[in-house]
């Protein structure tokens, strides 16, 4: 069991949980993640370690509430606990030894970029962070990143910082020259756009991928991604890869595999909340790959 | 019940059939297929054993269970003693009684097999082991006094559990590190409920815990702790971290939605209980037509799982013939009864998808048996121009695994073969003194019982090593692949 020590809502969708995990807090490196299983019936989900406090023995998980599992995670309060946390998993970030790095974070990806910026800063690399959100309230980790270097904030609506996507700001920074590497974490379209900008300039670009994953140790192969035409497992070969070689279309497509099921799980959870377990015999979802009805009536766990 | 039957009387008893769920019922549930012998059937079957002076069956057993002894005790009505005897030889008899390929091991060696049917050793092992599970209070825990020696075991699969039991009984302090959240390894993530109920694995694990074995889950050796760190903290280490990375076919279409490795498909259903979605949060795609590529036990587990998840057409696609399938005979038979379709001498060449990148079919080519290959089996050769498409919406690739580099890559001093498997000497010791290894990480994908045999041998070697009776040898010869 891993106690939740602190909980902070960073924006309407994104919550930061500081949870007890002393060993992981001690040894985690930038870019690494953990597999989390909240309770007995929960999914195993991969979450990047956004920060760690080795003295307190805690790690920070920054979670965007999207489906049932993530909503349940962000609902955890201090004093409650996560059943299982395994890690740290994945290869640590390949940090450039010196020079100037630009860290691009989009949405919740900004939390993932944070430990990378920390690692770069610690070895004396100059860090410029470009972070974005829909509007002011969606911008996260600005303060933490300001401690590590310059920060350029971008909002889609211009309510804070520059108006427009992070890629516009990145284009300006790249135009100034002297950028040795770009680290980009965010929605797939953002990472694709960043790679498209840096590719013609030959600027080394590293992206962190978030495919569907179960064990996180290489055993299931569910997190396979195509990099330079080769099959890679994000859990053991990544999660960070050369951004110029990733097949983003495939990644985005595979992320949608369980969309019908995710909707059904949410609908089911909401139905149970409101109406009780007797009304959970759901119609099958549409599409060729509809979720089958439960083998037996679902009950509230 | 008398144990003093004459040989003629024993010979006159026919092999007893194990009661099983009717195929039409079990094809849509996850309950165990075999129901197990009743006491009456078990006693009758045990009397078929001729109590050979030189029991060949024991030699056929990778862990050397003294089969005649426990069967004799059973016929004498001493079931507790029979259980004690069995448990002394085999740490997980309720598991092996269900998943061992007895027909190529103990039962193949049984003298009665020469003229008729062998003694149903597997079913009897299962019967006695199940009695032991449900009568734990009647089985004293026999354990040597503490030695003060500490041993770390990497992986809680059949090999690790077996080694743990052996070492704990010898008085050593054993800690198992498991990467997943539940102990059991392939017994919980791989082998389905209908073949090996998870409750049985839990009870077998619980018995080891009563022996004093500690199990720490969610610890990934190679990440949470490295091998050198373990060596520093323990007197010996046994690596049994299992098979590892699933192999794919390297054909077009393998990253379409609806393509699974068998490991992922089975892990979702078994470990994560996706068959109970949405009561459990982990989903698995339900297909109407599921094609499983491969001919081993894992392929059969996957195809029978697909059937239970509601597939109208659950198919095996195998490039050789039925006779060459490496799967257990009983599983093939059960799959046939459950309506699984077999496409033999068929090899996949491409997975086809629609514009939304969902699987729609498997393009295959017919094969014909060619000249024997290095395994002695006919090498399948494609028949030119024989391509055809099997329509399907799920493809499961069950063609094996390769060594997982997670642990080995963090310890470069550990000697590996060219496939990344750990090299061990005849005692199971690796190139690092005091570090032993066994099971699939040494053999490549093999069986539960061979992994257990490695665990048992390694435990004996570790015990000798800790007493200073074993010296490190030049690690080179891989363990025999029974």
PDB file of C-alpha atoms in Angstrom, chain B residues 265-454:
ATOM      1  CA  UNK B 265      -4.221 -11.504 -24.447  1.00  0.00           C
ATOM      2  CA  UNK B 266      -3.816 -14.016 -21.636  1.00  0.00           C
ATOM      3  CA  UNK B 267      -2.505 -11.469 -19.127  1.00  0.00           C
ATOM      4  CA  UNK B 268      -5.521  -9.271 -19.716  1.00  0.00           C
ATOM      5  CA  UNK B 269      -7.895 -12.165 -19.221  1.00  0.00           C
ATOM      6  CA  UNK B 270      -6.102 -14.078 -16.460  1.00  0.00           C
ATOM      7  CA  UNK B 271      -4.100 -11.671 -14.322  1.00  0.00           C
ATOM      8  CA  UNK B 272      -6.377  -8.686 -14.866  1.00  0.00           C
ATOM      9  CA  UNK B 273      -9.630 -10.728 -15.091  1.00  0.00           C
ATOM     10  CA  UNK B 274     -10.755  -8.825 -18.186  1.00  0.00           C
ATOM     11  CA  UNK B 275     -13.411 -11.482 -18.787  1.00  0.00           C
ATOM     12  CA  UNK B 276     -15.257  -9.816 -15.922  1.00  0.00           C
ATOM     13  CA  UNK B 277     -15.193  -6.360 -17.544  1.00  0.00           C
ATOM     14  CA  UNK B 278     -16.699  -3.930 -16.575  1.00  0.00           C
ATOM     15  CA  UNK B 279     -16.714  -5.292 -13.045  1.00  0.00           C
ATOM     16  CA  UNK B 280     -12.949  -5.325 -13.472  1.00  0.00           C
ATOM     17  CA  UNK B 281     -11.549  -2.279 -15.194  1.00  0.00           C
ATOM     18  CA  UNK B 282      -9.195  -3.960 -17.671  1.00  0.00           C
ATOM     19  CA  UNK B 283     -10.818  -4.595 -21.060  1.00  0.00           C
ATOM     20  CA  UNK B 284     -10.050  -7.177 -23.708  1.00  0.00           C
ATOM     21  CA  UNK B 285     -11.358  -7.102 -27.268  1.00  0.00           C
ATOM     22  CA  UNK B 286     -14.064  -9.645 -27.914  1.00  0.00           C
ATOM     23  CA  UNK B 287     -13.946 -10.995 -31.433  1.00  0.00           C
ATOM     24  CA  UNK B 288     -16.456 -13.005 -33.375  1.00  0.00           C
ATOM     25  CA  UNK B 289     -13.688 -14.708 -35.308  1.00  0.00           C
ATOM     26  CA  UNK B 290     -10.381 -15.147 -33.561  1.00  0.00           C
ATOM     27  CA  UNK B 291      -7.294 -16.596 -35.220  1.00  0.00           C
ATOM     28  CA  UNK B 292      -4.514 -17.813 -32.940  1.00  0.00           C
ATOM     29  CA  UNK B 293      -1.157 -18.451 -34.555  1.00  0.00           C
ATOM     30  CA  UNK B 294       0.888 -21.258 -33.037  1.00  0.00           C
ATOM     31  CA  UNK B 295       0.603 -24.854 -31.880  1.00  0.00           C
ATOM     32  CA  UNK B 296       1.778 -24.913 -28.284  1.00  0.00           C
ATOM     33  CA  UNK B 297      -0.006 -24.847 -24.943  1.00  0.00           C
ATOM     34  CA  UNK B 298      -0.069 -21.055 -24.988  1.00  0.00           C
ATOM     35  CA  UNK B 299      -1.798 -21.011 -28.371  1.00  0.00           C
ATOM     36  CA  UNK B 300      -4.404 -23.463 -27.114  1.00  0.00           C
ATOM     37  CA  UNK B 301      -4.934 -21.464 -23.930  1.00  0.00           C
ATOM     38  CA  UNK B 302      -5.513 -18.380 -26.066  1.00  0.00           C
ATOM     39  CA  UNK B 303      -7.897 -19.992 -28.537  1.00  0.00           C
ATOM     40  CA  UNK B 304      -9.972 -21.639 -25.813  1.00  0.00           C
ATOM     41  CA  UNK B 305     -10.085 -18.305 -23.995  1.00  0.00           C
ATOM     42  CA  UNK B 306     -11.371 -16.650 -27.172  1.00  0.00           C
ATOM     43  CA  UNK B 307     -14.111 -19.265 -27.371  1.00  0.00           C
ATOM     44  CA  UNK B 308     -15.118 -18.534 -23.793  1.00  0.00           C
ATOM     45  CA  UNK B 309     -15.177 -14.811 -24.517  1.00  0.00           C
ATOM     46  CA  UNK B 310     -17.861 -15.538 -27.084  1.00  0.00           C
ATOM     47  CA  UNK B 311     -16.006 -16.082 -30.361  1.00  0.00           C
ATOM     48  CA  UNK B 312     -18.203 -18.009 -32.762  1.00  0.00           C
ATOM     49  CA  UNK B 313     -15.156 -19.094 -34.688  1.00  0.00           C
ATOM     50  CA  UNK B 314     -12.006 -19.722 -32.670  1.00  0.00           C
ATOM     51  CA  UNK B 315      -9.207 -20.978 -34.864  1.00  0.00           C
ATOM     52  CA  UNK B 316      -5.706 -22.338 -34.552  1.00  0.00           C
ATOM     53  CA  UNK B 317      -3.388 -21.541 -37.435  1.00  0.00           C
ATOM     54  CA  UNK B 318      -0.373 -23.841 -37.332  1.00  0.00           C
ATOM     55  CA  UNK B 319       2.239 -24.341 -40.003  1.00  0.00           C
ATOM     56  CA  UNK B 320       2.838 -28.011 -39.227  1.00  0.00           C
ATOM     57  CA  UNK B 321       0.470 -30.946 -38.645  1.00  0.00           C
ATOM     58  CA  UNK B 322      -1.512 -32.005 -35.597  1.00  0.00           C
ATOM     59  CA  UNK B 323       1.020 -34.716 -34.762  1.00  0.00           C
ATOM     60  CA  UNK B 324       3.734 -32.069 -34.386  1.00  0.00           C
ATOM     61  CA  UNK B 325       1.812 -29.739 -32.087  1.00  0.00           C
ATOM     62  CA  UNK B 326       3.873 -29.232 -28.937  1.00  0.00           C
ATOM     63  CA  UNK B 327       0.724 -28.769 -26.818  1.00  0.00           C
ATOM     64  CA  UNK B 328      -0.455 -31.284 -24.228  1.00  0.00           C
ATOM     65  CA  UNK B 329      -2.601 -34.025 -25.780  1.00  0.00           C
ATOM     66  CA  UNK B 330      -5.460 -33.402 -23.345  1.00  0.00           C
ATOM     67  CA  UNK B 331      -5.611 -29.698 -24.254  1.00  0.00           C
ATOM     68  CA  UNK B 332      -5.831 -30.470 -27.972  1.00  0.00           C
ATOM     69  CA  UNK B 333      -8.592 -32.941 -27.241  1.00  0.00           C
ATOM     70  CA  UNK B 334     -10.429 -30.472 -25.011  1.00  0.00           C
ATOM     71  CA  UNK B 335     -10.108 -27.724 -27.620  1.00  0.00           C
ATOM     72  CA  UNK B 336     -11.559 -29.997 -30.302  1.00  0.00           C
ATOM     73  CA  UNK B 337     -14.489 -30.853 -28.049  1.00  0.00           C
ATOM     74  CA  UNK B 338     -15.093 -27.169 -27.457  1.00  0.00           C
ATOM     75  CA  UNK B 339     -15.441 -26.499 -31.167  1.00  0.00           C
ATOM     76  CA  UNK B 340     -12.051 -24.925 -31.871  1.00  0.00           C
ATOM     77  CA  UNK B 341     -11.185 -25.111 -35.582  1.00  0.00           C
ATOM     78  CA  UNK B 342      -7.692 -26.189 -36.595  1.00  0.00           C
ATOM     79  CA  UNK B 343      -5.979 -24.979 -39.758  1.00  0.00           C
ATOM     80  CA  UNK B 344      -2.920 -27.197 -40.053  1.00  0.00           C
ATOM     81  CA  UNK B 345      -0.121 -26.759 -42.582  1.00  0.00           C
ATOM     82  CA  UNK B 346      -1.096 -23.101 -42.754  1.00  0.00           C
ATOM     83  CA  UNK B 347       1.254 -20.171 -42.273  1.00  0.00           C
ATOM     84  CA  UNK B 348       0.284 -16.507 -41.946  1.00  0.00           C
ATOM     85  CA  UNK B 349       1.839 -14.078 -44.416  1.00  0.00           C
ATOM     86  CA  UNK B 350      -0.010 -10.846 -43.676  1.00  0.00           C
ATOM     87  CA  UNK B 351      -2.601  -9.434 -41.304  1.00  0.00           C
ATOM     88  CA  UNK B 352      -5.223  -7.470 -43.213  1.00  0.00           C
ATOM     89  CA  UNK B 353      -7.069  -4.440 -41.898  1.00  0.00           C
ATOM     90  CA  UNK B 354      -9.754  -1.969 -42.894  1.00  0.00           C
ATOM     91  CA  UNK B 355      -9.426   1.788 -43.398  1.00  0.00           C
ATOM     92  CA  UNK B 356      -9.789   2.312 -39.642  1.00  0.00           C
ATOM     93  CA  UNK B 357      -6.886  -0.052 -39.037  1.00  0.00           C
ATOM     94  CA  UNK B 358      -8.944  -2.789 -37.410  1.00  0.00           C
ATOM     95  CA  UNK B 359      -8.082  -6.378 -38.251  1.00  0.00           C
ATOM     96  CA  UNK B 360     -10.300  -7.934 -40.919  1.00  0.00           C
ATOM     97  CA  UNK B 361      -8.455 -11.063 -41.869  1.00  0.00           C
ATOM     98  CA  UNK B 362      -5.364 -13.183 -41.925  1.00  0.00           C
ATOM     99  CA  UNK B 363      -3.754 -13.882 -45.256  1.00  0.00           C
ATOM    100  CA  UNK B 364      -2.245 -17.359 -45.150  1.00  0.00           C
ATOM    101  CA  UNK B 365      -0.364 -19.745 -47.369  1.00  0.00           C
ATOM    102  CA  UNK B 366      -0.692 -23.526 -47.403  1.00  0.00           C
ATOM    103  CA  UNK B 367       2.337 -25.519 -46.367  1.00  0.00           C
ATOM    104  CA  UNK B 368       3.456 -29.043 -47.089  1.00  0.00           C
ATOM    105  CA  UNK B 369       5.820 -31.190 -45.048  1.00  0.00           C
ATOM    106  CA  UNK B 370       9.339 -31.039 -46.454  1.00  0.00           C
ATOM    107  CA  UNK B 371      12.671 -32.574 -45.465  1.00  0.00           C
ATOM    108  CA  UNK B 372      13.297 -33.000 -41.717  1.00  0.00           C
ATOM    109  CA  UNK B 373      14.814 -29.990 -39.946  1.00  0.00           C
ATOM    110  CA  UNK B 374      17.241 -29.910 -37.008  1.00  0.00           C
ATOM    111  CA  UNK B 375      14.423 -30.912 -34.611  1.00  0.00           C
ATOM    112  CA  UNK B 376      13.712 -34.018 -36.664  1.00  0.00           C
ATOM    113  CA  UNK B 377      10.309 -32.723 -37.653  1.00  0.00           C
ATOM    114  CA  UNK B 378       9.358 -32.183 -41.283  1.00  0.00           C
ATOM    115  CA  UNK B 379      10.168 -28.612 -42.239  1.00  0.00           C
ATOM    116  CA  UNK B 380       7.005 -26.987 -43.553  1.00  0.00           C
ATOM    117  CA  UNK B 381       7.437 -25.632 -47.069  1.00  0.00           C
ATOM    118  CA  UNK B 382       5.047 -23.102 -48.657  1.00  0.00           C
ATOM    119  CA  UNK B 383       2.931 -24.295 -51.577  1.00  0.00           C
ATOM    120  CA  UNK B 384       3.354 -21.635 -54.292  1.00  0.00           C
ATOM    121  CA  UNK B 385       0.181 -19.828 -55.255  1.00  0.00           C
ATOM    122  CA  UNK B 386      -1.862 -21.279 -52.405  1.00  0.00           C
ATOM    123  CA  UNK B 387      -2.521 -18.004 -50.578  1.00  0.00           C
ATOM    124  CA  UNK B 388      -5.980 -17.496 -49.106  1.00  0.00           C
ATOM    125  CA  UNK B 389      -7.629 -15.225 -46.560  1.00  0.00           C
ATOM    126  CA  UNK B 390      -9.142 -16.315 -43.261  1.00  0.00           C
ATOM    127  CA  UNK B 391     -11.605 -13.603 -42.245  1.00  0.00           C
ATOM    128  CA  UNK B 392     -11.155 -12.705 -38.582  1.00  0.00           C
ATOM    129  CA  UNK B 393     -11.353  -9.699 -36.276  1.00  0.00           C
ATOM    130  CA  UNK B 394      -8.764 -10.709 -33.680  1.00  0.00           C
ATOM    131  CA  UNK B 395      -5.324 -12.213 -34.266  1.00  0.00           C
ATOM    132  CA  UNK B 396      -3.322 -13.628 -31.380  1.00  0.00           C
ATOM    133  CA  UNK B 397       0.344 -14.359 -31.993  1.00  0.00           C
ATOM    134  CA  UNK B 398       1.485 -17.327 -29.888  1.00  0.00           C
ATOM    135  CA  UNK B 399       4.804 -18.291 -31.436  1.00  0.00           C
ATOM    136  CA  UNK B 400       7.009 -18.011 -28.369  1.00  0.00           C
ATOM    137  CA  UNK B 401       9.107 -15.517 -26.497  1.00  0.00           C
ATOM    138  CA  UNK B 402      12.654 -14.282 -26.319  1.00  0.00           C
ATOM    139  CA  UNK B 403      14.741 -13.531 -23.274  1.00  0.00           C
ATOM    140  CA  UNK B 404      13.814 -10.387 -21.370  1.00  0.00           C
ATOM    141  CA  UNK B 405      16.892  -8.145 -21.085  1.00  0.00           C
ATOM    142  CA  UNK B 406      15.529  -6.152 -18.130  1.00  0.00           C
ATOM    143  CA  UNK B 407      17.639  -7.912 -15.512  1.00  0.00           C
ATOM    144  CA  UNK B 408      20.549  -9.159 -17.592  1.00  0.00           C
ATOM    145  CA  UNK B 409      21.237  -5.774 -19.192  1.00  0.00           C
ATOM    146  CA  UNK B 410      21.869  -4.255 -15.766  1.00  0.00           C
ATOM    147  CA  UNK B 411      24.545  -6.827 -14.981  1.00  0.00           C
ATOM    148  CA  UNK B 412      27.008  -7.117 -17.867  1.00  0.00           C
ATOM    149  CA  UNK B 413      29.169  -9.635 -15.991  1.00  0.00           C
ATOM    150  CA  UNK B 414      26.413 -12.210 -16.284  1.00  0.00           C
ATOM    151  CA  UNK B 415      27.268 -14.551 -19.142  1.00  0.00           C
ATOM    152  CA  UNK B 416      24.525 -14.943 -21.752  1.00  0.00           C
ATOM    153  CA  UNK B 417      24.171 -17.074 -24.864  1.00  0.00           C
ATOM    154  CA  UNK B 418      23.559 -15.501 -28.244  1.00  0.00           C
ATOM    155  CA  UNK B 419      19.805 -15.418 -27.664  1.00  0.00           C
ATOM    156  CA  UNK B 420      20.210 -13.550 -24.394  1.00  0.00           C
ATOM    157  CA  UNK B 421      19.467 -16.533 -22.165  1.00  0.00           C
ATOM    158  CA  UNK B 422      21.559 -16.896 -19.037  1.00  0.00           C
ATOM    159  CA  UNK B 423      24.312 -19.516 -19.287  1.00  0.00           C
ATOM    160  CA  UNK B 424      24.584 -21.896 -16.317  1.00  0.00           C
ATOM    161  CA  UNK B 425      26.727 -24.886 -15.366  1.00  0.00           C
ATOM    162  CA  UNK B 426      25.383 -28.337 -14.490  1.00  0.00           C
ATOM    163  CA  UNK B 427      24.504 -27.061 -11.012  1.00  0.00           C
ATOM    164  CA  UNK B 428      22.523 -24.172 -12.370  1.00  0.00           C
ATOM    165  CA  UNK B 429      25.210 -21.654 -11.350  1.00  0.00           C
ATOM    166  CA  UNK B 430      25.786 -18.652 -13.594  1.00  0.00           C
ATOM    167  CA  UNK B 431      29.106 -17.016 -14.397  1.00  0.00           C
ATOM    168  CA  UNK B 432      28.718 -15.090 -11.118  1.00  0.00           C
ATOM    169  CA  UNK B 433      29.584 -17.190  -8.058  1.00  0.00           C
ATOM    170  CA  UNK B 434      26.575 -17.665  -5.809  1.00  0.00           C
ATOM    171  CA  UNK B 435      24.133 -16.566  -8.492  1.00  0.00           C
ATOM    172  CA  UNK B 436      22.052 -19.390  -9.941  1.00  0.00           C
ATOM    173  CA  UNK B 437      19.439 -19.368 -12.673  1.00  0.00           C
ATOM    174  CA  UNK B 438      16.813 -21.660 -14.123  1.00  0.00           C
ATOM    175  CA  UNK B 439      13.504 -21.957 -15.930  1.00  0.00           C
ATOM    176  CA  UNK B 440      12.714 -20.100 -19.127  1.00  0.00           C
ATOM    177  CA  UNK B 441      15.390 -17.420 -18.687  1.00  0.00           C
ATOM    178  CA  UNK B 442      17.913 -20.258 -19.133  1.00  0.00           C
ATOM    179  CA  UNK B 443      16.003 -22.619 -21.425  1.00  0.00           C
ATOM    180  CA  UNK B 444      13.967 -20.302 -23.585  1.00  0.00           C
ATOM    181  CA  UNK B 445      10.274 -21.093 -23.416  1.00  0.00           C
ATOM    182  CA  UNK B 446       9.731 -24.556 -21.929  1.00  0.00           C
ATOM    183  CA  UNK B 447       7.232 -26.103 -19.517  1.00  0.00           C
ATOM    184  CA  UNK B 448       6.162 -25.529 -15.940  1.00  0.00           C
ATOM    185  CA  UNK B 449       7.606 -28.828 -14.798  1.00  0.00           C
ATOM    186  CA  UNK B 450      11.015 -28.315 -16.433  1.00  0.00           C
ATOM    187  CA  UNK B 451      11.201 -24.916 -14.753  1.00  0.00           C
ATOM    188  CA  UNK B 452      10.307 -26.610 -11.472  1.00  0.00           C
ATOM    189  CA  UNK B 453      12.974 -29.248 -12.047  1.00  0.00           C
ATOM    190  CA  UNK B 454      15.515 -26.442 -12.489  1.00  0.00           C
TER     191      UNK B 454
END
